Coordinates of C-alpha atoms in Angstrom, one line a residue:
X1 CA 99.7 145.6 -2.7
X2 CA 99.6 142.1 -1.6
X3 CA 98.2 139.8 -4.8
X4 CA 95.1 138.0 -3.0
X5 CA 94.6 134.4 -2.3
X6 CA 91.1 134.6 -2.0
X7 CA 89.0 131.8 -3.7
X8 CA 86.6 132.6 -6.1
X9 CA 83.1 131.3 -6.6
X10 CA 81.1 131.3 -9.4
X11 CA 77.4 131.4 -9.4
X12 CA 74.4 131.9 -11.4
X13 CA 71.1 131.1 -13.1
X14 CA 71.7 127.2 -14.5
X15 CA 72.2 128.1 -18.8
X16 CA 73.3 131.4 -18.0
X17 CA 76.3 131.4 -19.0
X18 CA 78.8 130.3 -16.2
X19 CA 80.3 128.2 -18.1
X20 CA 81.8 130.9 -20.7
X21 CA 83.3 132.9 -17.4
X22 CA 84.5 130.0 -16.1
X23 CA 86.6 129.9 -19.0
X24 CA 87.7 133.1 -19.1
X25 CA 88.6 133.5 -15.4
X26 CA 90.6 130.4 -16.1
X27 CA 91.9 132.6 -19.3
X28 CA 94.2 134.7 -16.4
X29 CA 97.5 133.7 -15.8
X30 CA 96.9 133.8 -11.6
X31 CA 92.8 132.1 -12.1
X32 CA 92.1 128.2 -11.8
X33 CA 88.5 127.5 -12.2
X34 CA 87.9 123.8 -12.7
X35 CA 85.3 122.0 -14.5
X36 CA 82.0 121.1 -12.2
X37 CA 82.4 119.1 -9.4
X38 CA 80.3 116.8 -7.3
X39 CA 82.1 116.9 -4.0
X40 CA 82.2 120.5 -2.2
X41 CA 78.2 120.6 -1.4
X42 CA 77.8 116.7 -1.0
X43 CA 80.9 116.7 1.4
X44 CA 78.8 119.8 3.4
X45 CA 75.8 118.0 4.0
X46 CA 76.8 114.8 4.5
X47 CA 79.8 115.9 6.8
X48 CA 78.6 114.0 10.4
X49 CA 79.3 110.7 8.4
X50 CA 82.8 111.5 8.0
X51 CA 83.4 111.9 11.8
X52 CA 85.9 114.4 13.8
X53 CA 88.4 115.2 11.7
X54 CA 91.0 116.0 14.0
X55 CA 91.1 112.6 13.7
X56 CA 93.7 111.2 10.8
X57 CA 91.4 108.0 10.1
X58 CA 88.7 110.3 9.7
X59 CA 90.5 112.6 7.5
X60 CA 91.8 109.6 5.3
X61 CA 88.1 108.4 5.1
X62 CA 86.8 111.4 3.5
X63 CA 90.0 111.8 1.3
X64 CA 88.9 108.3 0.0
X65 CA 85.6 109.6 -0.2
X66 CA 86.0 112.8 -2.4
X67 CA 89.0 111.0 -4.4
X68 CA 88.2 107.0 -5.0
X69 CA 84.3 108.0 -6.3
X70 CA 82.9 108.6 -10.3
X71 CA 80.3 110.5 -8.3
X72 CA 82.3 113.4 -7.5
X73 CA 83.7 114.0 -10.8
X74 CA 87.1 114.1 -9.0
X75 CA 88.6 112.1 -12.2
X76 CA 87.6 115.0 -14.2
X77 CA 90.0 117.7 -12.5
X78 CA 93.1 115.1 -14.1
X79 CA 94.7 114.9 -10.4
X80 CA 96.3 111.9 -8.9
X81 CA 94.4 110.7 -6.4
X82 CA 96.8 109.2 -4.4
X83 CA 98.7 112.5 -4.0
X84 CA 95.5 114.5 -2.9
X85 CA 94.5 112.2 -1.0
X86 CA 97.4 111.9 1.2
X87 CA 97.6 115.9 1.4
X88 CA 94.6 116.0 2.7
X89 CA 95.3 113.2 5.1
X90 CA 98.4 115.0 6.1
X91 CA 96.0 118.6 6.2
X92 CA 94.3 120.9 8.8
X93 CA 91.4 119.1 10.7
X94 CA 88.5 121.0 8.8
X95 CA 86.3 119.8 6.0
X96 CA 87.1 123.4 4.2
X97 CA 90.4 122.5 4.7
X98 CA 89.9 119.4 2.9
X99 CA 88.0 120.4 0.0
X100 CA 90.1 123.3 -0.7
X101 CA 92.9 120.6 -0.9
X102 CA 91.7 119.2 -4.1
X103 CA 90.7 122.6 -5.5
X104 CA 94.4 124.5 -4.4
X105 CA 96.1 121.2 -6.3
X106 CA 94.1 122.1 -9.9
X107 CA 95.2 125.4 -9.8
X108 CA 98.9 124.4 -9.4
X109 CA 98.2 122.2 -12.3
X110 CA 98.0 124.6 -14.1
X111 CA 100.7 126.5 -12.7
X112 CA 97.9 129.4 -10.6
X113 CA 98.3 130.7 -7.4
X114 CA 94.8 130.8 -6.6
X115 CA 92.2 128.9 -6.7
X116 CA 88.2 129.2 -7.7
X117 CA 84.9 126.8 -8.6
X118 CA 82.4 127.4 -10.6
X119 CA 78.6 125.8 -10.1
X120 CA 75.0 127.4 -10.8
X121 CA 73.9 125.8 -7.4
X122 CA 76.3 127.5 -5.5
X123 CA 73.7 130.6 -5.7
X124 CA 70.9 128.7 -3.5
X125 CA 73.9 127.7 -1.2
X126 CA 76.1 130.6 -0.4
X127 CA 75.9 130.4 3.4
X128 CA 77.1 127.2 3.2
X129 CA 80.1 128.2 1.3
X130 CA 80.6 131.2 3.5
X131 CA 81.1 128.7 6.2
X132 CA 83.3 126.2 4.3
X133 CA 85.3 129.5 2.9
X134 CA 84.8 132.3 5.0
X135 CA 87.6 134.3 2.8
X136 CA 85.3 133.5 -0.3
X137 CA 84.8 136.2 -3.0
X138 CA 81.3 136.0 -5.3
X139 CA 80.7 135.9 -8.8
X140 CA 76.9 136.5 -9.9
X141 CA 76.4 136.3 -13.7
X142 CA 73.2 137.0 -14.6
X143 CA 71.7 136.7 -17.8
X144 CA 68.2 137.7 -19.3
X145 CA 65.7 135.2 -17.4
X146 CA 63.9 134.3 -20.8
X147 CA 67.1 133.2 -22.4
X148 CA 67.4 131.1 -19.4
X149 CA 64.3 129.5 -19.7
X150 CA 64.7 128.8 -23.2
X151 CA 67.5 127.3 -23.1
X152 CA 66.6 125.2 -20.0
X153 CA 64.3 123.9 -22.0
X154 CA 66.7 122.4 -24.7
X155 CA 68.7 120.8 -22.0
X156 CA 68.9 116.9 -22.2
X157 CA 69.5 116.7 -18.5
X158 CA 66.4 119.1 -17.5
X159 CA 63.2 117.5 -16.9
X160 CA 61.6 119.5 -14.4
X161 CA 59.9 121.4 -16.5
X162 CA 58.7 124.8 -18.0
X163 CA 57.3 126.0 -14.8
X164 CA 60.0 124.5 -12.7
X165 CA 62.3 127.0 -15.1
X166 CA 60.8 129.8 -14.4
X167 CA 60.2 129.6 -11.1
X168 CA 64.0 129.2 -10.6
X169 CA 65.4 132.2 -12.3
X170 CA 62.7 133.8 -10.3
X171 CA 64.3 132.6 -6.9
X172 CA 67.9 133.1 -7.7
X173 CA 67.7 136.2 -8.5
X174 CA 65.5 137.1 -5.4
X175 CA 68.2 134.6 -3.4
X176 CA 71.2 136.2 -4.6
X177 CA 69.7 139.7 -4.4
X178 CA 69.9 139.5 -0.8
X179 CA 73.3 137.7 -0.6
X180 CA 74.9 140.9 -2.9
X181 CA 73.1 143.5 -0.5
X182 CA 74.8 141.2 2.6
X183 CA 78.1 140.7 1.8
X184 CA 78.9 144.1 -0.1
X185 CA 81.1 145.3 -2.7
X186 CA 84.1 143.4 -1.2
X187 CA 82.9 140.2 -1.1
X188 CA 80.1 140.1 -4.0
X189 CA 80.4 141.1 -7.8
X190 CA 77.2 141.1 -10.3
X191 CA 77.9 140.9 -14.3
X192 CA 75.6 140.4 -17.3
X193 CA 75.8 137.3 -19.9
X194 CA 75.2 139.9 -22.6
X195 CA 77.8 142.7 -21.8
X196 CA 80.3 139.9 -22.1
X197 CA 79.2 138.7 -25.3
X198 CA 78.9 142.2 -27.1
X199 CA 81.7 144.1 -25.4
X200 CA 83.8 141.6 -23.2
X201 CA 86.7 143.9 -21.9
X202 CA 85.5 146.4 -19.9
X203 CA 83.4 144.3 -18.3
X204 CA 86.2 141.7 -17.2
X205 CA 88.3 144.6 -16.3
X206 CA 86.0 145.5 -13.9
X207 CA 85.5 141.7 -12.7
X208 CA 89.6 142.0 -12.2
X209 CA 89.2 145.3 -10.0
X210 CA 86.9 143.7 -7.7
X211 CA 89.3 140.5 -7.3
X212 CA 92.1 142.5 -7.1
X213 CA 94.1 141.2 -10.2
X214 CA 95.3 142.7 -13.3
X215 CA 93.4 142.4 -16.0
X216 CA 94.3 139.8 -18.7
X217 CA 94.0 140.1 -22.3
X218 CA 93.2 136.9 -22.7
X219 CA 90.1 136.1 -21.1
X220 CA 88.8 137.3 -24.1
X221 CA 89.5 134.7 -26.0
X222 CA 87.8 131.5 -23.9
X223 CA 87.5 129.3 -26.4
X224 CA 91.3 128.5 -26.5
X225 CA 90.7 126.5 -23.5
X226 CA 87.6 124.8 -23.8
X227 CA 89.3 121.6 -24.9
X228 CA 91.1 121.7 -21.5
X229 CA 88.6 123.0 -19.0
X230 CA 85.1 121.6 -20.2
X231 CA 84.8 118.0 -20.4
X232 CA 83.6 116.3 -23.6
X233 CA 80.4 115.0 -22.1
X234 CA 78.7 118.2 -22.2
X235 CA 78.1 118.3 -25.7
X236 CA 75.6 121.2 -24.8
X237 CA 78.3 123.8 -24.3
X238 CA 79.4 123.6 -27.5
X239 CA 79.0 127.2 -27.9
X240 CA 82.0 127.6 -25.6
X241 CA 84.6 126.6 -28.1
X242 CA 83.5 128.9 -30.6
X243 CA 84.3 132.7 -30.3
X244 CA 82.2 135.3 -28.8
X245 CA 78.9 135.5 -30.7
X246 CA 76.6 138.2 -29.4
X247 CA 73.8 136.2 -31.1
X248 CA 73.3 134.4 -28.3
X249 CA 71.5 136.5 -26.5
X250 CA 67.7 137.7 -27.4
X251 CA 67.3 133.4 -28.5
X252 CA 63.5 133.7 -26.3
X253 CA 62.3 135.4 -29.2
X254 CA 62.4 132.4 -31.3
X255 CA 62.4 129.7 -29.1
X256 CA 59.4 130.5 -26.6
X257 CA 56.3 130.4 -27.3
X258 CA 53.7 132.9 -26.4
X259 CA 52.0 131.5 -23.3
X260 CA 55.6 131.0 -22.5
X261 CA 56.3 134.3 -22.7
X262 CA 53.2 135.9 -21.0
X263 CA 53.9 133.7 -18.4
X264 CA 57.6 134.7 -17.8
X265 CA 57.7 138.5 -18.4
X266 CA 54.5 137.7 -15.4
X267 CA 56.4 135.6 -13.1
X268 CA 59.3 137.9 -13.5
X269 CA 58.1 141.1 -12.5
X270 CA 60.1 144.1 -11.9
X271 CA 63.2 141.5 -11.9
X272 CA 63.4 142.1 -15.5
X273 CA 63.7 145.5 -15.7
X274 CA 66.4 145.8 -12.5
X275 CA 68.7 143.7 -13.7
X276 CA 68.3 145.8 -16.9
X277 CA 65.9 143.8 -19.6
X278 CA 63.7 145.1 -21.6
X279 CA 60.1 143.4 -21.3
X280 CA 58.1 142.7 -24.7
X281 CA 54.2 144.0 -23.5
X282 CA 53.3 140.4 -23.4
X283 CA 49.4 140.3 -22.3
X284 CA 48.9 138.6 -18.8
X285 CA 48.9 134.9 -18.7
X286 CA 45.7 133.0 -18.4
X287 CA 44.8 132.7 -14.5
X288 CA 45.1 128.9 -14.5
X289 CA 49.0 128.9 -15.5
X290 CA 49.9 131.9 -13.3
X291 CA 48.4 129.7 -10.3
X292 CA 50.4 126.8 -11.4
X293 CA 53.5 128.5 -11.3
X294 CA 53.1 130.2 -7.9
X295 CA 52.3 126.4 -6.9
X296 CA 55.9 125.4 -8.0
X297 CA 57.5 128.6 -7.0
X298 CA 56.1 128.1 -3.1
X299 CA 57.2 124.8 -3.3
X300 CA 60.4 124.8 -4.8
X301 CA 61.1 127.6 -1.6
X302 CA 59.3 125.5 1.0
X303 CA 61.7 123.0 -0.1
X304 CA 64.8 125.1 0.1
X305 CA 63.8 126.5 3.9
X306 CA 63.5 122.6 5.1
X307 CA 66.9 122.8 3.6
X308 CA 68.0 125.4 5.6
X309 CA 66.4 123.9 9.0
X310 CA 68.0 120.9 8.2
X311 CA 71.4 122.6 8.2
X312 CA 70.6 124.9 11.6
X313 CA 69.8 121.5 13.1
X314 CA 73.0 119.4 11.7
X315 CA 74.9 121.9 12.9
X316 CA 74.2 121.9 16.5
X317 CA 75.9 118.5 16.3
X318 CA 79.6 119.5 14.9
X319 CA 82.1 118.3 16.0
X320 CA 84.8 121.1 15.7
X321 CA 84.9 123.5 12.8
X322 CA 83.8 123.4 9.4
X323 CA 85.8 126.5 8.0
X324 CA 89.1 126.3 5.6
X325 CA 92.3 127.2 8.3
X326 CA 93.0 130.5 6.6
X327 CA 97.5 130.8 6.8
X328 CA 98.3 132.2 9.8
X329 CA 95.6 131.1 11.7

């Protein structure tokens, strides 16, 4: 069997745990996932400012772009910029191309032959990966939306909200649903935060079937790599260079209130229960906060379809194609 050169995309909830499988995907010996970065769905929507890049100036230009910016965390992946910039200077004419660049030059970093990335938002945005990475395999983690929430909460970089919180569990699971019914058993993959917590190694063996790899002992132990793969900023992963502690999971008990909770295990619905939670009976919020969260809900999804007629629209003025030039084409 041919090893596969797929890339790999992680996804999920934001708090739900991608951060921990990031690290253990980059636990196998043939896995780069790199820390966040700030340049693959920037680079997609803003692509008719960087021009045709069949042109080399134009290629150069957005090399510069993803490579000579704080913005795009590009410092973070420890790459010299001059190198990548000049392969992707010297690359195919595609923006896919390009941003695969910088992501194929971590992995050999690290000494990988294949190449993944890891962001929450990718789960609102998986058509537009599709078309930068038509190849792309999916990674859904899910974890228990309360726990999510919660945690949200805590978060010195969220200020959206409790509402905001819940309503966006509520529409990536609904999102990615659709995606995982779409693209199939070959192309999407669906694990739980708290199966890798309590028993980790059936569950990544099964994550290694579906990529085609071997499974790895090691992705058991992700903390040995936090030091190298999360950056020090994020002092709110923490967690992840401590060893697996199924104590994490069930932390809604203590840290939401009840309104909170009536209001979630509400909002929620049946999504609970499919993805394999337990609900706790809580009564039925009062009217007033159920018709505040549909309020955010409908416009947090308002917001995303403008999104997506923005997109429709910018793409009717492309000039050539978008997607990574798979080898041998």
């Amino acid at each position: 069997m041919t090893a596969s050169t797929r890339p790999v995309f992680l996804l999920g909830c934001p708090r739900s745990g991608t951060t921990l499988l990031q690290l253990m995907l980059h636990a196998h010996p043939r896995i780069a996932l790199p820390p966040e970065n700030r340049f693959v769905l920037p680079a997609y929507e803003r692509r008719p400012a960087f021009g045709d890049l069949r042109d080399r100036g134009n290629r150069a230009g957005l090399a510069q772009w993803i490579t000579g910016r704080r913005e795009t965390r590009f410092h973070e992946l420890g790459l010299d910029p001059a190198t990548v910039a000049a392969r992707i200077t010297d690359g195919p004419p595609t923006l896919g191309s390009a941003l695969g660049t910088v992501l194929r030059a971590y992995a050999e970093r690290h000494g990988k032959a294949r190449w993944g990335d890891k962001r929450p938002a990718y789960a609102l945005h998986v058509p537009e990966i599709l078309r930068l990475f038509p190849d792309a395999q999916f990674v859904h983690l899910v974890r228990d939306g309360r726990d999510c929430v919660a945690s949200l909460l805590r978060m010195p970089w969220w200020h959206a909200g409790f509402h905001e919180a819940v309503a966006t569990w509520s529409q990536v699971m609904d999102t990615t649903r659709r995606h995982a019914r779409r693209l199939g058993p070959d192309g999407w993959h669906e694990l739980r935060y708290e199966d890798l917590l309590t028993d980790p190694e059936p569950v990544l063996r099964d994550l290694c079937a579906y990529l085609g790899e071997e499974y790895a002992p090691s992705m058991t132990e992700p903390h040995r790599l936090a030091e190298v793969a999360v950056p020090a900023r994020k002092t709110w992963h923490r967690n992840t260079h401590g060893a697996l502690d199924a104590s994490r999971s069930g932390t809604w008990r203590q840290r939401l209130t009840p309104d909170q909770l009536r209001l979630c295990e509400a909002a929620f619905g049946d999504r609970l229960t499919r993805a394999g939670y337990e609900p706790s009976g809580a009564v039925r919020p009062a009217p007033g906060e159920l018709l505040r969260y549909r309020r955010v809900s409908a416009l947090r999804r308002a917001a995303h379809a403008r999104r997506r007629l923005r997109d429709r629209r910018t793409r009717l003025g492309e000039r050539g194609p978008v997607a990574e030039a798979l080898p041998g084409i």
